[in-house]
Amino acid sequence: MRLLLIFLLFPIAAWSQKNAPSFAKGDFADDYGIKYTINDTLWIQHPNIKYHIIKWNEKEQYLIAKNGSGHKADENKYTRIDFMTFEGMAPWHWGFCLTSYKALTDKEAEQTAAADRKNPRKGCNGYPFSRMKVVE
């Protein structure tokens, strides 16, 4: 019976890792004026850089993606994007950090040390997190 329960719950656990947090879905602009479209499976940095999302880890606040078109030197490599939400920074409600962007495997990208969310102004490899606001 326990084995059956594990098999029944496994698809739910796998499914939950594929879904973006609701705040990260939609059309956004960062504080550098770059526009993005993000959904459960694709992160587009307009006009033409694509990240094919393999895994969302909402609890630990990161995602793993395979670099797609638009990555001249790093196409087909892997990226870890750490994210965090902000309070009292409207219209900037969340931000992200390209923690790793040219890993050879998804596992290598995932094992990259997390960005420092306690210091969002310098916690992204010495740089600030890119802040995101919704674009209508």
mmCIF file of C-alpha atoms in Angstrom, residues 29-36 92 96 127-131:
data_model
loop_
_atom_site.group_PDB
_atom_site.id
_atom_site.type_symbol
_atom_site.label_atom_id
_atom_site.label_comp_id
_atom_site.label_asym_id
_atom_site.label_seq_id
_atom_site.Cartn_x
_atom_site.Cartn_y
_atom_site.Cartn_z
ATOM 1 C CA ALA A 29 10.797 44.903 -17.472
ATOM 2 C CA ASP A 30 13.888 45.070 -15.305
ATOM 3 C CA ASP A 31 15.517 48.171 -13.887
ATOM 4 C CA TYR A 32 17.820 48.291 -16.928
ATOM 5 C CA GLY A 33 14.830 48.530 -19.318
ATOM 6 C CA ILE A 34 15.168 44.959 -20.642
ATOM 7 C CA LYS A 35 11.833 43.209 -21.275
ATOM 8 C CA TYR A 36 10.971 39.600 -20.410
ATOM 9 C CA TRP A 92 9.751 46.347 -8.183
ATOM 10 C CA PHE A 96 16.645 37.679 -10.203
ATOM 11 C CA TYR A 127 26.300 42.904 -8.609
ATOM 12 C CA PRO A 128 22.715 43.742 -7.632
ATOM 13 C CA PHE A 129 19.767 41.475 -8.379
ATOM 14 C CA SER A 130 17.928 42.694 -11.476
ATOM 15 C CA ARG A 131 14.643 44.092 -10.193
#
